Amino acid sequence: MCSDTISYKVPVVTVDGPSGSGKGTVSQRLAAELGWHFLDSGALYRLLACAARRDGIALDDEPALVALADRINAEFGFSENGDERVLLDGVDVTRTLRSEETGNAASQVAALPAVRTALLAWQRRYRRPPGLIADGRDMGTVVFPDAAVKIFLEARPEERALRRYNQLKDNGIDASLEEVIEEVRARDERDRTRTAAPLVAAEDACIVDSSDLDVAATVAIILGQIRAKI
Ligand code: C5P
């Protein structure tokens, strides 16, 4: 009989960084390439912000938001033409979810410590074999501190605002470039300076600047890091 304890932890690769750094696109490609699961943790904060607006809950009402986090039901999937489709309690909220306004509201609820704690278990449930790519702000520092590979994706602020603007346009969402620059700046400032899980690179993270890289080149660099370690 084998007396050794064999412990297996599902590998996690964390991809953290500010808005517009390309985390979402890069993380989805990595997950597809490796055949791993994908966690878009920002979507969970966005969903909570949408549900709060729906139920008339103030974005700083911590106890009510915590209770709300416990009862919302989210489904992530794809429509017939392959576009992302997100249901909140059975209602399609995909468009609202991706607006800058919701991003801003998400960043307000995300600054509340008890809300962050309430979303921890939900995020950790995404850790399933054969592996997980986790995209967010605190994936490597708080949610998966034991991740096998931690990436912190950066890009120059003007480049990030432009990417965000193009992404909104692609999704058919109206916005002016000036507004997006200001919203990205305000959101980053809040995310970096909050006391609960601020946006910061984990000590053991590898920092990748994607300002002058396209998606394929960024994915190739990160895949190199993953294959060297896992
Ligand atoms: O990544 P995304 O833009 O969808 O995130 C929306 C907001 O949710 C961020 O600006 C941030 O305040 C918050 N967030 C967070 N921690 C995460 C993911 C997102 O605080 N892990």
XYZ file of N, CA, C and O and ligand atoms in Angstrom, residues 16-20 23 40-46 97-98 100 102-111 116 123 135-139 143 164 187-188 190-191 194 196-197, ligand 1:
189
model
N -3.226 39.808 -13.599
C -3.762 41.027 -12.997
C -3.257 42.241 -13.761
O -2.255 42.169 -14.485
N -3.944 43.358 -13.540
C -3.482 44.596 -14.164
C -4.609 45.602 -14.255
O -5.763 45.280 -13.956
N -4.297 46.835 -14.655
C -5.316 47.883 -14.747
C -6.231 47.701 -15.954
O -5.940 46.886 -16.842
N -7.321 48.487 -16.003
C -8.240 48.372 -17.146
C -7.557 48.780 -18.445
O -6.766 49.720 -18.468
N -7.870 48.032 -19.488
C -7.318 48.340 -20.803
C -5.921 47.790 -21.024
O -5.310 48.040 -22.061
N -5.782 42.406 -20.385
C -5.925 41.187 -19.578
C -7.001 40.237 -20.065
O -6.787 39.042 -20.151
N -13.291 35.533 -15.223
C -13.286 36.978 -15.440
C -13.831 37.583 -14.152
O -15.035 37.799 -14.018
N -12.952 37.817 -13.180
C -13.444 38.237 -11.854
C -14.106 39.610 -11.912
O -15.018 39.904 -11.133
N -13.659 40.470 -12.851
C -14.281 41.790 -12.983
C -15.765 41.663 -13.289
O -16.576 42.481 -12.847
N -16.130 40.625 -14.045
C -17.545 40.432 -14.416
C -18.397 40.187 -13.165
O -19.566 40.569 -13.126
N -17.807 39.564 -12.137
C -18.589 39.297 -10.926
C -18.882 40.608 -10.189
O -19.989 40.840 -9.709
N -17.862 41.497 -10.120
C -18.086 42.816 -9.509
C -19.070 43.631 -10.352
O -19.916 44.348 -9.825
N -18.959 43.504 -11.661
C -19.885 44.223 -12.550
C -21.322 43.716 -12.340
O -22.277 44.488 -12.299
N -23.567 45.234 -18.782
C -22.412 44.737 -18.009
C -21.109 45.339 -18.496
O -20.218 45.639 -17.719
N -20.989 45.503 -19.812
C -19.708 45.934 -20.382
C -19.574 47.446 -20.537
O -18.570 47.916 -21.062
N -18.952 51.462 -19.589
C -18.011 52.128 -18.680
C -18.711 52.492 -17.377
O -18.106 52.465 -16.304
N -21.012 50.835 -15.824
C -21.034 49.668 -14.932
C -19.622 49.391 -14.396
O -19.457 49.015 -13.233
N -18.609 49.616 -15.232
C -17.223 49.432 -14.776
C -16.927 50.336 -13.593
O -16.297 49.927 -12.609
N -17.409 51.554 -13.663
C -17.213 52.511 -12.581
C -17.967 52.118 -11.323
O -17.443 52.217 -10.213
N -19.220 51.673 -11.520
C -20.024 51.237 -10.376
C -19.376 50.003 -9.735
O -19.310 49.880 -8.507
N -18.833 49.107 -10.587
C -18.164 47.897 -10.080
C -16.974 48.298 -9.218
O -16.724 47.718 -8.148
N -16.244 49.321 -9.666
C -15.064 49.726 -8.914
C -15.444 50.345 -7.567
O -14.702 50.254 -6.598
N -16.657 50.913 -7.481
C -17.108 51.451 -6.183
C -17.465 50.318 -5.217
O -17.041 50.331 -4.068
N -18.212 49.306 -5.713
C -18.568 48.206 -4.792
C -17.325 47.375 -4.435
O -17.207 46.850 -3.339
N -16.362 47.343 -5.388
C -15.152 46.542 -5.177
C -14.226 47.148 -4.126
O -13.321 46.477 -3.637
N -14.468 48.412 -3.763
C -13.621 49.050 -2.750
C -14.054 48.659 -1.334
O -13.361 48.972 -0.366
N -15.693 42.251 -1.033
C -14.593 41.445 -1.588
C -14.582 40.062 -0.934
O -14.427 39.046 -1.604
N -15.299 33.059 -6.536
C -14.147 33.084 -7.444
C -13.340 31.788 -7.335
O -12.909 31.231 -8.342
N -8.373 36.210 -14.279
C -8.135 37.583 -14.725
C -8.747 38.561 -13.720
O -9.905 38.403 -13.339
N -7.969 39.539 -13.252
C -8.537 40.507 -12.311
C -7.568 41.553 -11.825
O -6.709 42.030 -12.577
N -7.734 41.940 -10.550
C -6.873 42.958 -9.941
C -6.082 42.374 -8.775
O -5.007 42.855 -8.453
N -6.678 41.352 -8.111
C -6.059 40.800 -6.898
C -5.967 39.278 -6.980
O -5.980 38.598 -5.963
N -5.928 38.746 -8.185
C -5.914 37.287 -8.341
C -4.651 36.690 -7.724
O -4.703 35.696 -7.007
N -6.710 36.261 -4.036
C -7.635 35.146 -4.313
C -6.876 33.828 -4.518
O -7.241 32.796 -3.970
N -9.682 50.606 -24.624
C -10.995 50.531 -23.997
C -12.049 51.176 -24.900
O -13.149 50.663 -25.079
N -10.990 55.322 -12.514
C -11.156 53.931 -12.045
C -9.818 53.358 -11.566
O -9.733 52.741 -10.497
N -8.763 53.621 -12.335
C -7.424 53.149 -11.939
C -7.008 53.732 -10.609
O -6.468 53.044 -9.752
N -8.907 54.799 -8.210
C -9.650 54.179 -7.113
C -9.125 52.771 -6.848
O -8.925 52.372 -5.703
N -8.874 52.003 -7.908
C -8.421 50.617 -7.732
C -7.028 50.543 -7.079
O -6.746 49.640 -6.305
N -7.304 52.087 -3.045
C -8.225 51.576 -2.024
C -7.420 50.761 -0.995
O -6.351 50.205 -1.323
N -8.634 47.945 0.647
C -8.895 46.507 0.502
C -8.381 46.017 -0.852
O -8.868 46.447 -1.888
N -7.408 45.125 -0.815
C -6.876 44.481 -2.030
C -6.617 45.488 -3.159
O -7.212 45.370 -4.233
O -11.862 44.105 -15.138
P -13.112 44.940 -15.153
O -12.959 46.251 -15.839
O -14.288 44.191 -15.661
O -13.396 45.231 -13.601
C -14.350 46.172 -13.180
C -13.949 46.693 -11.807
O -14.062 45.635 -10.845
C -12.489 47.170 -11.676
O -12.305 48.526 -11.997
C -12.168 46.895 -10.228
O -12.522 47.964 -9.413
C -13.053 45.729 -9.846
N -12.292 44.483 -9.764
C -11.635 44.235 -8.576
N -10.991 43.052 -8.415
C -10.962 42.141 -9.387
C -11.607 42.398 -10.622
C -12.262 43.596 -10.787
O -11.611 45.065 -7.685
N -10.347 40.991 -9.172
